[in-house]
Amino acid sequence: MSHSWRLAVVGALMLGLATLLGPAQPPGRGAPVVSTAAKVRPAASGVVPPTQPDPGAAGPWPVGYRTVRLADPHRLGRVLTTSLWYPARPDATAGSTLPRTVELPAGAGTVRPLDLGTTGSRAAVAAAAFAAAGTDTGAGAGAGGGWSPLGGACPVAAFEAAPDVPGRAAFYPVLGPVGLVSTLAVTDAAPASGPFPLVVFSHGSAGSRVQAATLLEGLASHGYVVAAPDHTGDTLLDAAAGQTEPQTPMAVERSRDLSAVLDALTDPSCQVRDLVRSDQIATVGFSFGGLTSIVSSIGLLDAPADPRVRASVGLSAATSPLPAAWLAENRVPTLLLGGTRDTSIPLSLNAERAFGQLTSSRPRVLVTVADDTHNSFTDVCRQAALVRDRGMPAQVSARITLTAAATCGPPMIDPVRAELLVQRATVAFLDWQLRGRADSGRFLTEQALGDPSTVKTRTVL
């Protein structure tokens, strides 16, 4: 990268990442935009044949879950608490795809309160907690699933950071002992025989690794291993503690985080390694994480491109700061989803603009959802019930309450319908591009995704 080009990119990022928005830029000139229906050849009725499973529904696999800690040897002190969802053996328990809102299950043990006033590096705090815990996680790793508490390159996270209970429903913490309990995923369920495609998820700014747990466990039910790290320095806990990092260097650290997760999960010493197909890897991201996902195959400033990434998905992706010439370097298939009511990451400046300027990305698909706002692609509507009388810090409670108020009621799209649409589009796209299932592309039509008055699609092959 030339010095002048580097300066141009840095300047664009400095301007845009302050608010994850940037100036409008004219669409690029690429291949003509065509309707999905014209190129993917759906059934004559425009409806997917009934013999093909709906990727928006729960898939055929039971889902296992665990939380691991990943230390990046290239960045001293960078420890990533990472949630893993994976296909489990058929004898594992499974139920509804929809988590219920409850507190930590009875008998799960005592969770020490989180100190939101702690000073210093969040990475150092996390590393100290893990060092103090050692390999005694308190979670009984290995029970019922054959997992070891050591895990090689992927050891189990300390119980205080991840209150996982083997054989119990997966717990998705929002803050400390308060979170969602899944009725689909089972902690440390015995893994199915792999290997499976791998998806790495990047959360939004001041978000968390379980921000879109409904989508991620849905992906696992369709036969994907899914890894979602907390981006230390840009999580909900960091925001509540006033310890967030500047966004331009954070963008670089996020890119390195994704590569560090791939390094760990494909390392022979990691127990997850046998579950993963290293030639079928995709990234999915929301908001700031959507930018992270899109640039994963390009590189970002000092973070190099990761050639292992074969496809990328951006949900309300904050791509406006990226120069057009840089977007044009993306050569992996890309799916972009955006909402017409998203005022945080406006559709025209982000998903629509990026779709026009990802000229080397083939195929690329744009899905526009009417009445979908910025956080409609997350689980915030499920998390909103948690803030009532749960003793959450005021900063966290206010953030979730205000976000839910702007997301979960009319005139915005029904949250359950939004969950269905995002899973259907994401699973169909990844099945098409990673697994080579051409028929899955048929779901990426307006008729198959939903009512054409609600969903619009554009595809370049």
XYZ file of C-alpha atoms in Angstrom:
461
model
C 0.000 0.000 0.000
C 1.510 3.347 -1.020
C 2.040 6.085 1.514
C -0.505 8.401 -0.153
C -3.087 5.629 -0.367
C -2.512 4.756 3.295
C -3.018 8.373 4.310
C -6.235 8.520 2.294
C -7.596 5.455 4.029
C -6.573 6.690 7.490
C -8.204 10.043 6.795
C -11.439 8.433 5.675
C -11.547 6.198 8.707
C -10.794 9.013 11.127
C -13.678 11.020 9.685
C -16.116 8.180 9.393
C -15.532 5.972 12.417
C -16.106 8.732 14.944
C -19.825 8.081 14.473
C -19.604 5.067 12.134
C -20.920 7.351 9.421
C -19.203 9.044 6.517
C -19.969 11.408 3.659
C -22.130 10.190 0.842
C -20.193 8.915 -2.140
C -21.503 8.216 -5.621
C -22.177 4.587 -6.508
C -19.436 2.784 -8.354
C -19.816 1.500 -11.904
C -19.768 -2.252 -11.937
C -21.716 -5.044 -13.498
C -25.386 -4.278 -14.102
C -27.691 -4.900 -11.164
C -30.213 -7.598 -11.913
C -33.046 -9.164 -9.998
C -32.249 -12.343 -8.159
C -35.237 -14.000 -9.747
C -33.854 -13.439 -13.235
C -30.478 -15.083 -12.583
C -31.042 -17.662 -9.854
C -34.005 -19.259 -11.641
C -36.566 -19.800 -8.910
C -39.548 -22.058 -9.404
C -42.118 -20.743 -11.834
C -44.399 -19.659 -8.984
C -41.555 -17.717 -7.341
C -41.865 -19.921 -4.255
C -39.117 -22.292 -3.136
C -40.044 -25.947 -3.725
C -41.543 -27.456 -0.551
C -38.944 -30.241 -0.544
C -36.215 -27.744 0.302
C -35.951 -26.940 4.045
C -36.611 -23.347 5.033
C -33.297 -21.792 6.175
C -35.285 -19.384 8.326
C -36.590 -22.191 10.539
C -34.609 -24.279 13.004
C -32.284 -26.613 11.138
C -31.908 -30.378 11.578
C -28.973 -30.222 14.022
C -29.261 -29.988 17.817
C -27.041 -27.159 19.041
C -24.173 -27.264 21.514
C -22.642 -24.214 23.188
C -19.614 -23.302 25.254
C -17.504 -20.251 26.032
C -13.753 -20.277 25.538
C -10.930 -17.815 26.034
C -8.548 -17.110 23.190
C -5.243 -15.347 23.761
C -3.593 -13.798 20.700
C 0.147 -14.543 20.913
C 0.838 -11.631 18.555
C -0.786 -9.082 20.909
C 0.353 -9.520 24.482
C -2.593 -9.285 26.874
C -5.249 -9.515 24.154
C -7.658 -12.129 25.518
C -10.915 -12.757 23.677
C -13.851 -14.297 25.502
C -15.558 -16.176 22.677
C -18.921 -17.930 22.447
C -19.067 -21.095 20.347
C -22.172 -22.672 18.882
C -21.806 -25.991 17.071
C -23.879 -28.897 15.680
C -24.386 -31.487 18.401
C -25.093 -35.205 18.292
C -28.717 -36.124 17.549
C -29.289 -37.374 21.083
C -28.777 -33.861 22.486
C -31.890 -32.100 23.712
C -33.373 -29.440 21.471
C -36.475 -27.287 21.550
C -37.779 -23.976 20.286
C -35.453 -21.616 18.417
C -36.585 -18.731 20.603
C -34.725 -18.043 23.861
C -36.814 -17.196 26.904
C -35.999 -14.285 29.173
C -34.933 -15.523 32.607
C -32.088 -15.050 35.020
C -29.236 -17.445 35.646
C -30.692 -20.945 36.286
C -31.007 -22.054 39.899
C -28.090 -24.143 41.047
C -25.730 -22.637 38.506
C -23.446 -21.314 41.199
C -22.539 -17.888 42.494
C -21.471 -15.159 40.101
C -19.420 -12.385 41.614
C -20.654 -8.860 40.786
C -18.871 -7.164 37.912
C -16.843 -4.135 38.942
C -17.813 -1.464 36.445
C -15.515 1.010 38.137
C -12.317 -0.964 37.549
C -9.589 1.160 36.033
C -6.962 0.085 33.578
C -7.025 -2.093 30.502
C -10.015 -4.376 30.107
C -7.682 -6.918 28.505
C -5.462 -6.836 31.587
C -8.476 -7.245 33.869
C -9.697 -10.212 31.829
C -6.240 -11.779 31.706
C -5.880 -11.419 35.476
C -9.262 -13.071 36.026
C -8.347 -15.973 33.786
C -4.940 -16.360 35.414
C -6.537 -16.431 38.850
C -9.069 -19.024 37.707
C -6.427 -21.239 36.082
C -7.964 -24.356 34.585
C -10.496 -24.785 37.393
C -13.451 -23.129 35.667
C -16.121 -24.190 38.111
C -18.204 -25.173 35.115
C -17.427 -28.866 35.123
C -16.232 -28.829 31.519
C -16.304 -32.202 29.908
C -19.483 -33.462 31.570
C -21.766 -35.109 29.058
C -19.903 -33.852 26.033
C -16.345 -35.110 26.106
C -14.858 -31.620 26.394
C -11.782 -31.043 28.518
C -11.334 -27.937 30.693
C -7.924 -27.424 29.110
C -8.843 -27.304 25.440
C -5.350 -26.599 24.115
C -5.441 -23.332 22.206
C -9.103 -22.961 23.212
C -9.426 -23.363 27.004
C -12.776 -22.941 28.736
C -13.479 -19.433 29.974
C -13.496 -18.720 33.692
C -16.903 -19.203 35.270
C -17.048 -15.587 36.401
C -16.758 -14.451 32.787
C -19.028 -17.144 31.340
C -21.418 -18.929 33.703
C -21.828 -22.022 31.522
C -23.286 -25.149 33.136
C -22.698 -28.411 31.242
C -25.886 -30.197 30.297
C -28.002 -27.101 30.964
C -29.533 -24.637 28.563
C -27.010 -22.164 27.154
C -26.856 -18.876 29.040
C -26.244 -15.679 27.061
C -25.091 -13.008 29.528
C -26.049 -9.406 28.942
C -24.283 -8.307 32.096
C -23.066 -10.541 34.910
C -25.736 -13.017 36.019
C -28.461 -11.362 33.947
C -29.096 -12.682 30.460
C -31.107 -14.940 28.187
C -31.411 -18.691 28.519
C -31.811 -20.605 25.273
C -34.343 -23.351 24.713
C -32.335 -24.617 21.729
C -28.639 -24.707 22.644
C -27.249 -27.027 25.345
C -23.961 -26.238 27.080
C -21.215 -28.761 26.281
C -23.561 -31.051 24.350
C -21.600 -33.822 22.633
C -20.367 -32.479 19.268
C -21.593 -34.102 16.069
C -19.095 -35.641 13.689
C -17.648 -32.840 11.579
C -16.216 -31.072 9.868
C -18.594 -28.144 9.335
C -18.230 -24.667 7.785
C -17.058 -21.989 10.222
C -18.661 -18.571 10.718
C -17.007 -15.840 12.807
C -19.377 -13.126 14.076
C -18.327 -9.553 14.912
C -20.660 -7.574 17.187
C -21.574 -3.906 16.949
C -19.957 -1.029 18.793
C -20.614 -1.300 22.550
C -22.248 -4.661 21.863
C -21.396 -8.198 22.882
C -20.655 -11.644 21.555
C -24.260 -12.736 22.257
C -25.821 -9.664 20.676
C -27.360 -11.774 17.895
C -27.504 -15.148 19.655
C -30.808 -16.093 18.014
C -29.211 -15.844 14.560
C -25.996 -17.558 15.635
C -27.633 -20.568 17.236
C -29.876 -20.731 14.165
C -26.774 -20.996 11.987
C -25.464 -23.805 14.189
C -28.759 -25.673 13.813
C -28.139 -25.616 10.057
C -24.722 -27.227 10.415
C -22.299 -24.352 11.054
C -19.702 -23.878 13.766
C -20.106 -20.270 14.919
C -17.555 -18.273 16.923
C -18.349 -14.846 18.365
C -15.628 -13.001 20.302
C -16.117 -10.037 22.588
C -14.035 -7.252 21.038
C -12.257 -6.105 24.196
C -12.371 -2.304 24.354
C -15.684 -1.997 22.506
C -18.224 -4.037 24.473
C -21.310 -3.098 26.472
C -19.314 -3.613 29.658
C -16.530 -1.365 28.372
C -19.071 1.341 27.507
C -20.698 1.102 30.930
C -17.278 1.416 32.564
C -16.261 4.338 30.359
C -13.321 2.340 29.003
C -14.017 2.177 25.281
C -11.108 2.520 22.876
C -10.906 5.073 20.012
C -12.721 3.653 17.006
C -10.032 3.891 14.328
C -7.470 1.749 16.216
C -10.397 -0.368 17.419
C -11.282 -1.111 13.797
C -7.787 -2.539 13.334
C -7.957 -4.551 16.559
C -11.317 -6.000 15.517
C -9.839 -7.220 12.233
C -6.982 -8.830 14.109
C -9.483 -10.392 16.512
C -11.186 -12.266 13.678
C -7.881 -13.633 12.423
C -6.888 -14.586 15.980
C -10.135 -16.563 16.341
C -9.452 -18.355 13.059
C -5.885 -19.101 14.148
C -7.087 -20.629 17.415
C -9.976 -22.672 16.066
C -7.881 -24.153 13.273
C -4.918 -24.926 15.535
C -4.400 -28.688 16.035
C -4.315 -28.195 19.815
C -7.848 -26.781 19.912
C -10.565 -29.348 20.502
C -12.852 -27.529 18.082
C -10.372 -28.098 15.238
C -11.908 -31.395 14.150
C -15.297 -29.729 13.789
C -14.065 -27.031 11.405
C -13.664 -27.018 7.635
C -10.799 -24.614 7.079
C -11.751 -24.236 3.408
C -15.298 -23.067 4.222
C -14.995 -19.947 6.375
C -17.209 -16.859 6.395
C -17.527 -13.712 8.472
C -20.798 -12.141 9.625
C -21.010 -8.795 11.381
C -23.486 -6.234 12.665
C -22.995 -2.449 12.387
C -19.321 -1.748 13.256
C -18.932 -5.521 13.117
C -20.400 -5.420 9.623
C -17.506 -3.196 8.584
C -15.174 -5.700 10.266
C -16.767 -8.543 8.314
C -16.578 -6.782 4.940
C -12.896 -5.803 5.347
C -11.799 -9.213 6.646
C -10.789 -10.353 3.159
C -9.257 -6.968 2.251
C -7.225 -5.946 5.272
C -7.420 -2.711 7.224
C -4.401 -0.459 7.723
C -1.967 -2.586 9.779
C -4.320 -5.594 9.876
C -3.623 -7.781 6.831
C -6.256 -9.462 4.699
C -7.181 -12.959 5.837
C -7.181 -15.264 2.788
C -9.110 -17.936 4.710
C -12.331 -15.911 4.490
C -14.430 -17.136 1.553
C -17.618 -15.061 2.034
C -18.784 -12.101 4.105
C -22.133 -10.872 5.444
C -22.862 -7.351 6.687
C -25.981 -6.633 8.780
C -26.577 -2.875 8.848
C -22.860 -2.703 8.103
C -21.201 0.674 8.749
C -19.303 0.806 5.459
C -19.630 4.530 4.680
C -16.071 5.393 5.857
C -14.492 2.958 3.375
C -13.164 4.472 0.115
C -14.775 3.177 -3.077
C -11.470 1.957 -4.493
C -10.901 -0.059 -1.358
C -14.335 -1.676 -1.440
C -13.559 -2.672 -5.009
C -10.711 -4.861 -3.711
C -13.139 -7.232 -1.986
C -13.198 -10.375 -4.137
C -15.272 -12.714 -1.996
C -19.053 -13.167 -2.273
C -20.894 -10.635 -0.118
C -24.383 -10.351 1.357
C -25.575 -6.984 2.660
C -28.772 -6.438 4.650
C -30.145 -3.027 5.537
C -33.338 -1.444 6.822
C -35.301 1.444 5.364
C -35.783 3.003 8.821
C -32.165 2.776 9.924
C -31.156 6.296 10.902
C -27.926 5.248 12.635
C -26.411 3.592 9.566
C -28.494 5.025 6.697
C -29.203 2.559 3.925
C -28.207 4.876 1.073
C -24.795 5.760 2.558
C -23.906 2.247 3.623
C -25.480 -0.946 2.232
C -26.689 0.570 -1.043
C -23.461 2.473 -1.646
C -21.297 -0.531 -0.765
C -23.364 -2.783 -3.023
C -22.578 -0.513 -5.955
C -18.877 -0.219 -5.137
C -18.052 -3.858 -4.311
C -17.385 -4.279 -7.995
C -15.096 -7.315 -7.652
C -17.354 -9.175 -5.223
C -19.207 -11.888 -7.140
C -21.863 -12.741 -6.418
C -23.067 -9.963 -4.194
C -26.577 -9.595 -2.864
C -28.388 -6.651 -1.287
C -31.480 -7.343 0.838
C -33.480 -4.279 1.878
C -36.116 -4.711 4.590
C -38.932 -2.180 4.926
C -39.574 -0.763 8.415
C -36.380 -2.405 9.663
C -34.329 -0.139 11.905
C -30.731 -0.426 13.008
C -31.054 -2.946 15.833
C -33.790 -5.055 14.254
C -31.044 -7.557 13.349
C -30.098 -8.057 17.024
C -31.722 -9.594 20.127
C -32.291 -6.242 21.832
C -36.068 -6.775 21.957
C -35.506 -9.960 23.935
C -32.950 -8.272 26.159
C -35.272 -5.363 26.971
C -37.252 -7.394 29.520
C -34.043 -8.011 31.460
C -33.597 -4.428 32.600
C -36.756 -4.375 34.722
C -35.936 -4.778 38.405
C -32.742 -6.724 37.745
C -30.283 -4.365 39.409
C -28.490 -3.487 36.181
C -26.239 -0.413 36.186
C -28.119 2.684 35.049
C -25.911 3.146 31.977
C -26.624 -0.362 30.705
C -30.318 -0.240 31.550
C -30.761 3.093 29.781
C -28.888 1.946 26.674
C -30.966 -1.213 26.292
C -34.264 0.512 27.140
C -33.773 3.368 24.677
C -32.581 1.031 21.923
C -35.556 -1.276 22.425
C -37.984 1.646 22.414
C -36.694 2.662 18.993
C -36.711 -0.904 17.660
C -39.396 -3.188 19.026
C -42.767 -1.567 18.372
C -44.767 -0.075 15.477
C -44.053 1.293 12.961
C -40.918 -0.859 13.035
C -40.945 -4.417 11.733
C -42.131 -7.131 14.116
C -38.993 -8.436 15.875
C -39.803 -12.117 15.291
C -40.321 -11.452 11.587
C -36.997 -9.613 11.440
C -35.267 -12.609 13.051
C -36.822 -14.930 10.483
C -35.734 -12.782 7.539
C -32.134 -12.305 8.653
C -31.639 -16.008 9.378
C -33.292 -17.074 6.138
C -31.118 -14.752 4.055
C -27.870 -15.492 5.925
C -28.220 -19.283 5.974
C -29.342 -19.386 2.334
C -26.421 -17.216 1.208
C -23.805 -19.201 3.121
C -25.257 -22.537 2.003
C -25.042 -21.246 -1.562
C -21.521 -19.840 -1.363
C -19.713 -22.091 1.139
C -21.457 -25.391 0.507
C -22.140 -24.895 -3.194
C -25.875 -25.535 -2.849
C -27.185 -23.703 -5.880
C -30.820 -24.229 -4.865
C -30.224 -22.209 -1.712
C -29.843 -19.133 -3.893
C -33.532 -19.436 -4.641
C -34.310 -18.210 -1.164
C -32.649 -14.889 -1.973
C -35.664 -13.672 -3.915
C -38.272 -11.225 -2.767
C -40.967 -13.891 -2.930
C -39.037 -16.485 -0.937
C -37.647 -14.123 1.707
C -41.021 -12.539 2.414
C -43.725 -10.272 1.075
C -42.250 -8.293 -1.859
C -43.745 -5.165 -0.310
C -41.487 -5.778 2.714
C -38.318 -7.225 1.175
C -36.418 -6.066 -1.904
C -33.400 -7.891 -3.330
C -30.708 -7.076 -5.855
C -28.022 -9.461 -7.063
C -24.917 -9.220 -9.215
C -23.526 -12.579 -10.313
